mmCIF file of C-alpha atoms and ligand atoms in Angstrom:
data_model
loop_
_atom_site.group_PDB
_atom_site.id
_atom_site.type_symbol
_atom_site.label_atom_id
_atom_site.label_comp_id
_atom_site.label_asym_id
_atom_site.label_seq_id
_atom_site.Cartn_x
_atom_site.Cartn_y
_atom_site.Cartn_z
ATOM 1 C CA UNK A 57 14.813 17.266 -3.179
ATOM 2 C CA UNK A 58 11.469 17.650 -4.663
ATOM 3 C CA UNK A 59 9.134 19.922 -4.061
ATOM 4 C CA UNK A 60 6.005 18.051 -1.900
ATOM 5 C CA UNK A 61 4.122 21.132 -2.680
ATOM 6 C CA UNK A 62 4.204 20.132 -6.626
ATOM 7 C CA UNK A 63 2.683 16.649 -5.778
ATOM 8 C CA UNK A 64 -1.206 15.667 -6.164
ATOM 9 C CA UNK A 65 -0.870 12.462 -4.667
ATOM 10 C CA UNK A 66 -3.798 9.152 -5.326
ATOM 11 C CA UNK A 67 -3.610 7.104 -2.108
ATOM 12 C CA UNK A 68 -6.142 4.359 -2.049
ATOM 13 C CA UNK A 69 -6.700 2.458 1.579
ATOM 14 C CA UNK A 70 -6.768 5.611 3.397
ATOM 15 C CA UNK A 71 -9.233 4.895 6.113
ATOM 16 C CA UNK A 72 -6.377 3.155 8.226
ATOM 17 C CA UNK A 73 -2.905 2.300 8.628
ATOM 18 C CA UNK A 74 -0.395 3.337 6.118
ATOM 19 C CA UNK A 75 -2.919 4.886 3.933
ATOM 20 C CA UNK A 76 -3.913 7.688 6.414
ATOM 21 C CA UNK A 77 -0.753 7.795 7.727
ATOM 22 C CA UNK A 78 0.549 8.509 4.215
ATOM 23 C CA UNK A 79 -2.472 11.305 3.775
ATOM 24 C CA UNK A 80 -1.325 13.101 6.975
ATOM 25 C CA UNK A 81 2.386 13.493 5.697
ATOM 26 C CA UNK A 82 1.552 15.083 2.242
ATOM 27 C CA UNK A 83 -0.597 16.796 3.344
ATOM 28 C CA UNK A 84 1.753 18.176 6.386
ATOM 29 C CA UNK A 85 4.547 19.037 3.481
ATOM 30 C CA UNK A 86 2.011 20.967 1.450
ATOM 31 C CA UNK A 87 0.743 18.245 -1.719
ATOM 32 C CA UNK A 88 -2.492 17.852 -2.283
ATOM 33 C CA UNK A 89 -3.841 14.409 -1.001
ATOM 34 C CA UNK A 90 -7.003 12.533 -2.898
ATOM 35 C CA UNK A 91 -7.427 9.771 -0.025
ATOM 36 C CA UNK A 92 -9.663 6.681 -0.520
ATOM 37 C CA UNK A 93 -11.147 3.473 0.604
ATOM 38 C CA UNK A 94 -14.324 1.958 1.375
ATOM 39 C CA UNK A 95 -15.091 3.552 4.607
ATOM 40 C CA UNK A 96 -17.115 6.892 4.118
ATOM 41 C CA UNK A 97 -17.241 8.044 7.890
ATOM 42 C CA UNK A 98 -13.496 7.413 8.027
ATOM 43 C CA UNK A 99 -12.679 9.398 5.222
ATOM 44 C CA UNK A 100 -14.984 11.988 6.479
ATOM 45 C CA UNK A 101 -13.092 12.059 9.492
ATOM 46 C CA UNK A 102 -10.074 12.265 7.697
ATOM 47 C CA UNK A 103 -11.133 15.148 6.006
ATOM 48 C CA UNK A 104 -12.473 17.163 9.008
ATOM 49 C CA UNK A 105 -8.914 16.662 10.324
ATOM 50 C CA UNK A 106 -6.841 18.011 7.201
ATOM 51 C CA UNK A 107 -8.978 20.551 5.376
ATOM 52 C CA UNK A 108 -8.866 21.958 2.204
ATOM 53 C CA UNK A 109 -5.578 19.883 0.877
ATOM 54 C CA UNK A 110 -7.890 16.835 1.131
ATOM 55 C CA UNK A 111 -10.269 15.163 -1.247
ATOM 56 C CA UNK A 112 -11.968 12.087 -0.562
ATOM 57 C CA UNK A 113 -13.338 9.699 -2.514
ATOM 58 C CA UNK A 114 -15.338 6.479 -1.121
ATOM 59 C CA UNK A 115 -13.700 3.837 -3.913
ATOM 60 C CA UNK A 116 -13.669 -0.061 -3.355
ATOM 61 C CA UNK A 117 -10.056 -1.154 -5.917
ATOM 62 C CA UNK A 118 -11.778 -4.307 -6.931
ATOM 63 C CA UNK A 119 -14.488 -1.863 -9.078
ATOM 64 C CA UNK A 120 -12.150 -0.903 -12.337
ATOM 65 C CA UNK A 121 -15.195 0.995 -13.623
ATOM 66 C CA UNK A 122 -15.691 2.907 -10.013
ATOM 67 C CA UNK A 123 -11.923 4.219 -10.058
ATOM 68 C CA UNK A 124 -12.261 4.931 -13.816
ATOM 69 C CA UNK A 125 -15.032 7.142 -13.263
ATOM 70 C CA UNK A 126 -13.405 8.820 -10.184
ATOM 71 C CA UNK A 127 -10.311 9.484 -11.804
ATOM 72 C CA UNK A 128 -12.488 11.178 -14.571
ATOM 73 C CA UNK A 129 -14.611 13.411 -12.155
ATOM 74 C CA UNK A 130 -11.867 14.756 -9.865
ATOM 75 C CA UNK A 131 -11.872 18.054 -9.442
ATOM 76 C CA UNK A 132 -9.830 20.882 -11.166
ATOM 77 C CA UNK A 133 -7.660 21.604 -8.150
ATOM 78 C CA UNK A 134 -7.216 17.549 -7.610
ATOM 79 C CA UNK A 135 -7.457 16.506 -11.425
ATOM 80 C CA UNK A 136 -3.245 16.177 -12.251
ATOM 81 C CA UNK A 137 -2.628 13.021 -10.068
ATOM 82 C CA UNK A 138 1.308 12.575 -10.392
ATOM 83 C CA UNK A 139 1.856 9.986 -7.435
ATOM 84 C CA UNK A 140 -0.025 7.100 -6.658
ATOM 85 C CA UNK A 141 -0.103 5.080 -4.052
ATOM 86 C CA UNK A 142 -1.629 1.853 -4.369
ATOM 87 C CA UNK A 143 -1.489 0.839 -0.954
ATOM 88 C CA UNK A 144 -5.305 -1.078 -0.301
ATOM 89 C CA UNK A 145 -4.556 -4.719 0.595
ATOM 90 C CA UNK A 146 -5.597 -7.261 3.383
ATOM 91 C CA UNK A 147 -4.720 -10.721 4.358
ATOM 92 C CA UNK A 148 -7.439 -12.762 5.900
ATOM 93 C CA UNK A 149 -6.615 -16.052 8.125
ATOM 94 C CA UNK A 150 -3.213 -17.228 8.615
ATOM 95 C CA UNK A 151 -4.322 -21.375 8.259
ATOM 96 C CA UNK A 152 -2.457 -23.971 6.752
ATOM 97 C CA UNK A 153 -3.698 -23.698 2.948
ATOM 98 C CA UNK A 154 -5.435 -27.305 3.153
ATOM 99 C CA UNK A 155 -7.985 -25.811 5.832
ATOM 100 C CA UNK A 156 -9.000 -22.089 4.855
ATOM 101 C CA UNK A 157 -11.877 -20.779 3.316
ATOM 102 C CA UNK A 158 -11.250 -20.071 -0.267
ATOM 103 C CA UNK A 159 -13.646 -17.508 -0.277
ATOM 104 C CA UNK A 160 -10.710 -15.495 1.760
ATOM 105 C CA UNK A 161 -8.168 -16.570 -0.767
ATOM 106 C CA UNK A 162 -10.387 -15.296 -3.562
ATOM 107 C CA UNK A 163 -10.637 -11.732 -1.528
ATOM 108 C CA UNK A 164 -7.400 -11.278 -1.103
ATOM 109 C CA UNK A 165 -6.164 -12.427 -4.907
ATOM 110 C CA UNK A 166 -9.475 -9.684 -5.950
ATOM 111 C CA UNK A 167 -7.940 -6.913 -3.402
ATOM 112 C CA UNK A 168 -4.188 -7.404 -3.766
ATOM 113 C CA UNK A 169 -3.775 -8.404 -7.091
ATOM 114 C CA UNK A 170 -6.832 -7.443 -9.091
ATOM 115 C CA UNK A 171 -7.384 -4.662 -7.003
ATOM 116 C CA UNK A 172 -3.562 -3.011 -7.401
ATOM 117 C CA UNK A 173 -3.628 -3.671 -11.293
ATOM 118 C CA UNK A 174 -6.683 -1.794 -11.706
ATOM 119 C CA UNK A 175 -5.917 1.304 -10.059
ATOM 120 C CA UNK A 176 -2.308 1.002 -11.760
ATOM 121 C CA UNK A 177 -4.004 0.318 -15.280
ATOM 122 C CA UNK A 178 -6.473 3.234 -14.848
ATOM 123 C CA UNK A 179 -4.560 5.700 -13.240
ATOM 124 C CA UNK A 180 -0.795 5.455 -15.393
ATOM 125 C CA UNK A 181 -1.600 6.646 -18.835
ATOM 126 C CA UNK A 182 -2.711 10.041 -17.050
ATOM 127 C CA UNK A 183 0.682 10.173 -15.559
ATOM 128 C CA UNK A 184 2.904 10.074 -18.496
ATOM 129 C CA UNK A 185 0.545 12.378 -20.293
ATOM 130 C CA UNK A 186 1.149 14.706 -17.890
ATOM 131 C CA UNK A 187 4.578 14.138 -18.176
ATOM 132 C CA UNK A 188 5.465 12.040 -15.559
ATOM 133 C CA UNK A 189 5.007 10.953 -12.031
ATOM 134 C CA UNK A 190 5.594 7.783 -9.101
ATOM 135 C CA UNK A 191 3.851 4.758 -8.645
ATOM 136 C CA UNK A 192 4.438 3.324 -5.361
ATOM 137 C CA UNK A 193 3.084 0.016 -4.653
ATOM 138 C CA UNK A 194 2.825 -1.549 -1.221
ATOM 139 C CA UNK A 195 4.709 -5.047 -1.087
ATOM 140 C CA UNK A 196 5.340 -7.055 2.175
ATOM 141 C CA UNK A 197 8.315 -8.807 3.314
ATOM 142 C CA UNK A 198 6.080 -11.713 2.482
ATOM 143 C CA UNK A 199 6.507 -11.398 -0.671
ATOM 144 C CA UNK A 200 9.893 -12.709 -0.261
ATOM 145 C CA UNK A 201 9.813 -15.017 2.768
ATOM 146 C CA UNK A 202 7.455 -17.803 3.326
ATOM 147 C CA UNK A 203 5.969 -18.177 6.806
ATOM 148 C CA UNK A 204 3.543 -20.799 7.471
ATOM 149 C CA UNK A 205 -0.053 -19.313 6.789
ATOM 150 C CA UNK A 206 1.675 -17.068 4.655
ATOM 151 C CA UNK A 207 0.155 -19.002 1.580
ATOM 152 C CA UNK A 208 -1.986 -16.413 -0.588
ATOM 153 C CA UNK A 209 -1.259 -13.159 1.023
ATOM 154 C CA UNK A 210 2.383 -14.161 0.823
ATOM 155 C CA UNK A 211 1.845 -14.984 -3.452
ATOM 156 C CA UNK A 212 0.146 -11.497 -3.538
ATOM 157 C CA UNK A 213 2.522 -9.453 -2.372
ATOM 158 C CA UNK A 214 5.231 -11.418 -4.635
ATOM 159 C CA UNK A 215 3.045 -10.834 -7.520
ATOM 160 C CA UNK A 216 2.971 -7.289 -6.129
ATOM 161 C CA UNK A 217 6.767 -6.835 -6.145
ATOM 162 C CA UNK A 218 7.344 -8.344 -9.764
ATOM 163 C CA UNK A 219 4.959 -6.119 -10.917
ATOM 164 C CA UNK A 220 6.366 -3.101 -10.133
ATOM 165 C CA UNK A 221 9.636 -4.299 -11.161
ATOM 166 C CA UNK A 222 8.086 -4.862 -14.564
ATOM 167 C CA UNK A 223 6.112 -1.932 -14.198
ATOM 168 C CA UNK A 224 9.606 -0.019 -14.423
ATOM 169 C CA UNK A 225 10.446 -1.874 -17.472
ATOM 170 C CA UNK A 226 7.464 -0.750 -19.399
ATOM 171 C CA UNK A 227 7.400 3.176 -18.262
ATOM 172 C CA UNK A 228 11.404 3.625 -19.056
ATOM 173 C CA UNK A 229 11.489 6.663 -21.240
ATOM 174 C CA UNK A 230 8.008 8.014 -20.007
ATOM 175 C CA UNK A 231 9.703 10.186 -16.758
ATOM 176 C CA UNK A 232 7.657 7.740 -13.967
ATOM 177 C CA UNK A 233 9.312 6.643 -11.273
ATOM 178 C CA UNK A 234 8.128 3.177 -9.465
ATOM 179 C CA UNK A 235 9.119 2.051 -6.051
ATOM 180 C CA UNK A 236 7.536 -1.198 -4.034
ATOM 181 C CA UNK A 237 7.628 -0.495 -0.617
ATOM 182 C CA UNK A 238 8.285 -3.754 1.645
ATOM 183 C CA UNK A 239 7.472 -3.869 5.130
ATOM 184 C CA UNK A 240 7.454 -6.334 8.076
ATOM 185 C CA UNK A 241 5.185 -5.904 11.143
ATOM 186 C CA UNK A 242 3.656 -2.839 11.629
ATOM 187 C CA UNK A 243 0.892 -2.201 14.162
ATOM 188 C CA UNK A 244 -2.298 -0.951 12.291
ATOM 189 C CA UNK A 245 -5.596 -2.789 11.633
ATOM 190 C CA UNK A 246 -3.938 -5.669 9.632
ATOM 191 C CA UNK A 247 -3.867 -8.118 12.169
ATOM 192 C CA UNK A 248 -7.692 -7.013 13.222
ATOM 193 C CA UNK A 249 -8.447 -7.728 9.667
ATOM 194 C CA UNK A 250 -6.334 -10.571 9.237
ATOM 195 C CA UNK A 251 -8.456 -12.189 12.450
ATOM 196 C CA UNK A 252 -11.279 -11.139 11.708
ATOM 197 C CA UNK A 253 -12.004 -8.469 14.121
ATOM 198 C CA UNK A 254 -10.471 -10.878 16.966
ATOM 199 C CA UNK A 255 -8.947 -8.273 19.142
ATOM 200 C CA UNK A 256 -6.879 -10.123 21.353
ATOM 201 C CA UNK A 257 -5.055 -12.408 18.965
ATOM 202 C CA UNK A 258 -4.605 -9.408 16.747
ATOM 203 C CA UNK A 259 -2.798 -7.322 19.528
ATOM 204 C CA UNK A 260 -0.583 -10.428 20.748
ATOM 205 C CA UNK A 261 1.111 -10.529 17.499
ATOM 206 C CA UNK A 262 2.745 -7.289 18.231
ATOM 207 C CA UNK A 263 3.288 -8.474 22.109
ATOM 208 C CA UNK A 264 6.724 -7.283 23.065
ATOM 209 C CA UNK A 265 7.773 -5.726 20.612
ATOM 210 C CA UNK A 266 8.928 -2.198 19.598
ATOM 211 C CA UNK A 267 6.789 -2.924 16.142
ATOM 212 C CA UNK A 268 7.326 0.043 13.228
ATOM 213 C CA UNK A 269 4.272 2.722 12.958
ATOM 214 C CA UNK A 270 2.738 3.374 9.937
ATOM 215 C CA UNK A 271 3.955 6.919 10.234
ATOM 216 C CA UNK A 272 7.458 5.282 9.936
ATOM 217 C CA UNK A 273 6.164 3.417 6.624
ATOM 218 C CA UNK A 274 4.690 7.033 5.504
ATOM 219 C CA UNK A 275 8.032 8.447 6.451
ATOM 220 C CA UNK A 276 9.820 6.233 3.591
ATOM 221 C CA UNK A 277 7.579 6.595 1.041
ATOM 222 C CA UNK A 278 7.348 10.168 1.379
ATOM 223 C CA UNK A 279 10.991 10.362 1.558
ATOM 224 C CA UNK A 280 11.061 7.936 -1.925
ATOM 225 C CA UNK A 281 8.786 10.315 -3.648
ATOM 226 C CA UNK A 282 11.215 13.599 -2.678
ATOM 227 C CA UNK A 283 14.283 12.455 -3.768
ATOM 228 C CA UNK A 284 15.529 13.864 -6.740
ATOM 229 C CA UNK A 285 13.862 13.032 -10.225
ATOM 230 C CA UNK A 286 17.291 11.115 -11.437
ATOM 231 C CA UNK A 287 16.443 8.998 -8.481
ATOM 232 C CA UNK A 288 14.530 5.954 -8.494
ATOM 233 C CA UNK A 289 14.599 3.201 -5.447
ATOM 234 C CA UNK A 290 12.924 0.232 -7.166
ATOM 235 C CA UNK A 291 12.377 -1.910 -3.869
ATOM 236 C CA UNK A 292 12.618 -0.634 -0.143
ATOM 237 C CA UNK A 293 12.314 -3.647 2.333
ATOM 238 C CA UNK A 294 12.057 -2.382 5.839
ATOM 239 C CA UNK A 295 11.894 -4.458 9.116
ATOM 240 C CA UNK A 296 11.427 -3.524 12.851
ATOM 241 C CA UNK A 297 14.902 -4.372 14.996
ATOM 242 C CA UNK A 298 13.175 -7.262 16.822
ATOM 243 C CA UNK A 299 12.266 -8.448 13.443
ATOM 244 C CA UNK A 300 14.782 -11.205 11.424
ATOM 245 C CA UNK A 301 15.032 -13.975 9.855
ATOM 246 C CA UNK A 302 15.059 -18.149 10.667
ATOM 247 C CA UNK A 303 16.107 -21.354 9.404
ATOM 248 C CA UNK A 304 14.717 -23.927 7.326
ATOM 249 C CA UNK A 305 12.151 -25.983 9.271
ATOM 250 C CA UNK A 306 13.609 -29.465 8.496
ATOM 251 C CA UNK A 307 11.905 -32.318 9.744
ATOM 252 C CA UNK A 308 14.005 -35.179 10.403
ATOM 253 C CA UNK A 309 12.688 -38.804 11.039
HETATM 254 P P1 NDP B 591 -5.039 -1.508 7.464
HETATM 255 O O1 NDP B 591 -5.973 -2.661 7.626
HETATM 256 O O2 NDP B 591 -4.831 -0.597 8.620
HETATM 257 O O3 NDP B 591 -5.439 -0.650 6.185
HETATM 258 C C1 NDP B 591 -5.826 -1.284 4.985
HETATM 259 C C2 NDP B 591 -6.516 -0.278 4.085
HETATM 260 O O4 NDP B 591 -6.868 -0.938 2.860
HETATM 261 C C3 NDP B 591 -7.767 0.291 4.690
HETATM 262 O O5 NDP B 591 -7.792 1.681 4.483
HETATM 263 C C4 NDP B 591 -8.882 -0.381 3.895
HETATM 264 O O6 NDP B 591 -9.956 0.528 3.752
HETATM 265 C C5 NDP B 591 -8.195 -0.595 2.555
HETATM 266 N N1 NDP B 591 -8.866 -1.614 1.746
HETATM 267 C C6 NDP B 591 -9.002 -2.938 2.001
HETATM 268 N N2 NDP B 591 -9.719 -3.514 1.026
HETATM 269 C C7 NDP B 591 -10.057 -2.533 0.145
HETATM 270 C C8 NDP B 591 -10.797 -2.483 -1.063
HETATM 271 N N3 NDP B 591 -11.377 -3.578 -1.584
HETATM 272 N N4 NDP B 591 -10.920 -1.309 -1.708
HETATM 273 C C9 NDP B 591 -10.360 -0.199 -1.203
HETATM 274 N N5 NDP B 591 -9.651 -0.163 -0.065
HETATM 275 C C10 NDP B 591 -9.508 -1.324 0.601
HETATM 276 O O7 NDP B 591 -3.641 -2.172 7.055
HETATM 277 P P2 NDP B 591 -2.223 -1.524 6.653
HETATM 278 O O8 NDP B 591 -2.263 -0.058 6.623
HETATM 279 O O9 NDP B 591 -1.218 -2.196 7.484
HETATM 280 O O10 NDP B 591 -2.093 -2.117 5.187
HETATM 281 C C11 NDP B 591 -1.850 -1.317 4.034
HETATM 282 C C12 NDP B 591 -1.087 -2.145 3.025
HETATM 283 O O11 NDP B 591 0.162 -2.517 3.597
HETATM 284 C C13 NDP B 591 -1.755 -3.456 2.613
HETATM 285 O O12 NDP B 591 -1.547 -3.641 1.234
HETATM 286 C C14 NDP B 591 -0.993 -4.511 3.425
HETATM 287 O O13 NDP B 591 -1.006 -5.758 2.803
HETATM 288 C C15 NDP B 591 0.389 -3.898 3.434
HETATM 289 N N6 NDP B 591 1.312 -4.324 4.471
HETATM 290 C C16 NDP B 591 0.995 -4.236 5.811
HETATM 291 C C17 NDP B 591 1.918 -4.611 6.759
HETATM 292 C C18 NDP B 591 1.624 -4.571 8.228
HETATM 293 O O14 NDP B 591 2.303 -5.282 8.998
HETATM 294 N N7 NDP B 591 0.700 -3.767 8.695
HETATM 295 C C19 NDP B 591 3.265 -5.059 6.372
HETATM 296 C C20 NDP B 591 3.484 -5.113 4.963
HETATM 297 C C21 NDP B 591 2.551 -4.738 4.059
HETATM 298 P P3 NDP B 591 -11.514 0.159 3.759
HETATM 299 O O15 NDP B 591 -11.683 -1.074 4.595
HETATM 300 O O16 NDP B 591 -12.169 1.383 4.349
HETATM 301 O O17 NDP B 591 -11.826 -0.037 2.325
HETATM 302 C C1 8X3 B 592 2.416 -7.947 6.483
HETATM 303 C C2 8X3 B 592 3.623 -8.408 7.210
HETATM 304 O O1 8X3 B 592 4.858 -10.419 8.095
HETATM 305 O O2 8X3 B 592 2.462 -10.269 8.579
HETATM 306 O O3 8X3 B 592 2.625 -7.961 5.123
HETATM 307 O O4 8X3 B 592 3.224 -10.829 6.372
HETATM 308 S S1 8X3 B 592 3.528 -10.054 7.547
#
């Protein structure tokens, strides 16, 4: 197993969810954790909680210049980044693609997509100059099965998932591991985003069911980033047990 204590570890979305789930369980094992996202008083609060192992940075992943500069001005003790965690990502509106608002497709294609290469682009060639490292990226079982409303989000997270397939391709020979982590339902503020701050319709999504935490999604992709360096698990799919599959909706007339 790998050391966690030789890990400096970029996590971006770390106000909620996975992100802060993922800061908690670094910084438990002894890495260093640089945790960001939009949400200052969050990350404050995130800070206050785990101390000196913890920098925060208030970053927005659709600004390439903004995580340029950050990257450049970390500090010394933060500065050798060799895992990142490109985790930010929304969906917004689960309508049937002839009614929604574009403006939420364009958000989520800027977030998901524009937002992931970005921090991947600016953050990689520091990682194989320091000799190596892991990207994880954050997929979705979406990315693979359609559901209705799906529509964008769903095309995100399969552009996600080839990318960090290809991603592999490209960084053979360079020592950096890449890994797309693919969840189903997990209870954090996704839903509350995904409605819009709609509290009710966000928590009946999860009604009855024994959903996965983000501390179990943590769990995996600090267990990915452990193995040993000859290791590399290219896609993890993970599902809770009330969680499976259908049939083809076939309309007969
Ligand atoms: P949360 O809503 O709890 O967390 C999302 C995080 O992303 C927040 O920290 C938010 O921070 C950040 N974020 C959103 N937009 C931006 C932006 N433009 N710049 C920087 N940070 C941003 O959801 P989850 O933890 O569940 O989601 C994390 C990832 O997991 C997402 O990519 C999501 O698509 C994916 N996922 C979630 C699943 C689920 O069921 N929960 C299942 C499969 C995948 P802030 O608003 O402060 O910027
Ligand atoms: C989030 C899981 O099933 O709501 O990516 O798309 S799902």
């Amino acid at each position: 197993m790998l050391d966690p204590k030789t890990l400096t570890v970029l996590v971006t979305g770390a106000t909620s969810g996975f992100g802060a789930a993922v800061a908690r369980r670094y910084v438990a094992e002894g890495a260093k954790v640089i945790a960001t996202g939009r949400r200052r008083e969050r990350l404050d609060e995130l800070k206050a909680e785990l101390g000196d192992r913890l920098h925060v940075e208030t970053l927005d992943v659709r600004d390439l210049a903004a995580i340029e500069a950050m990257l450049a001005g970390l500090p010394e003790p933060f500065a050798a980044v060799n895992v990142l965690i490109a985790n930010a990502g929304l969906a917004l509106g689960l309508g049937p693609a002839q009614e929604v608002d574009i403006a939420d497709w364009h958000t989520m294609i800027d977030t998901n997509v524009t937002g992931l290469v970005n921090t991947v682009r600016a953050a990689l060639p520091g990682l194989i100059e320091r000799g190596g490292g892991h990207v994880i990226t954050v997929g979705s079982v979406a990315g693979d099965y359609p559901y209705p409303g799906g529509n964008v989000y769903a095309g995100t997270k399969a552009f996600v998932k080839q990318f960090a397939l290809s991603l592999r391709s490209d960084v053979q020979g360079k020592n950096v591991r890449v890994t797309n982590i693919e969840p189903g339902m997990v209870e954090t503020e996704f839903s509350l985003v995904r409605f819009k701050g709609d509290d009710g319709r966000a928590a009946s999504v999860y009604d009855g069911i024994e959903g996965m935490t983000a501390d179990d999604v943590a769990e995996t992709i600090f267990w990915s980033t452990t193995l040993p360096r000859h290791v590399n698990i290219n896609r993890l799919q993970m599902m809770p047990v009330q969680q499976a599959f259908s049939a083809f909706d076939i309309k007969r007339v």
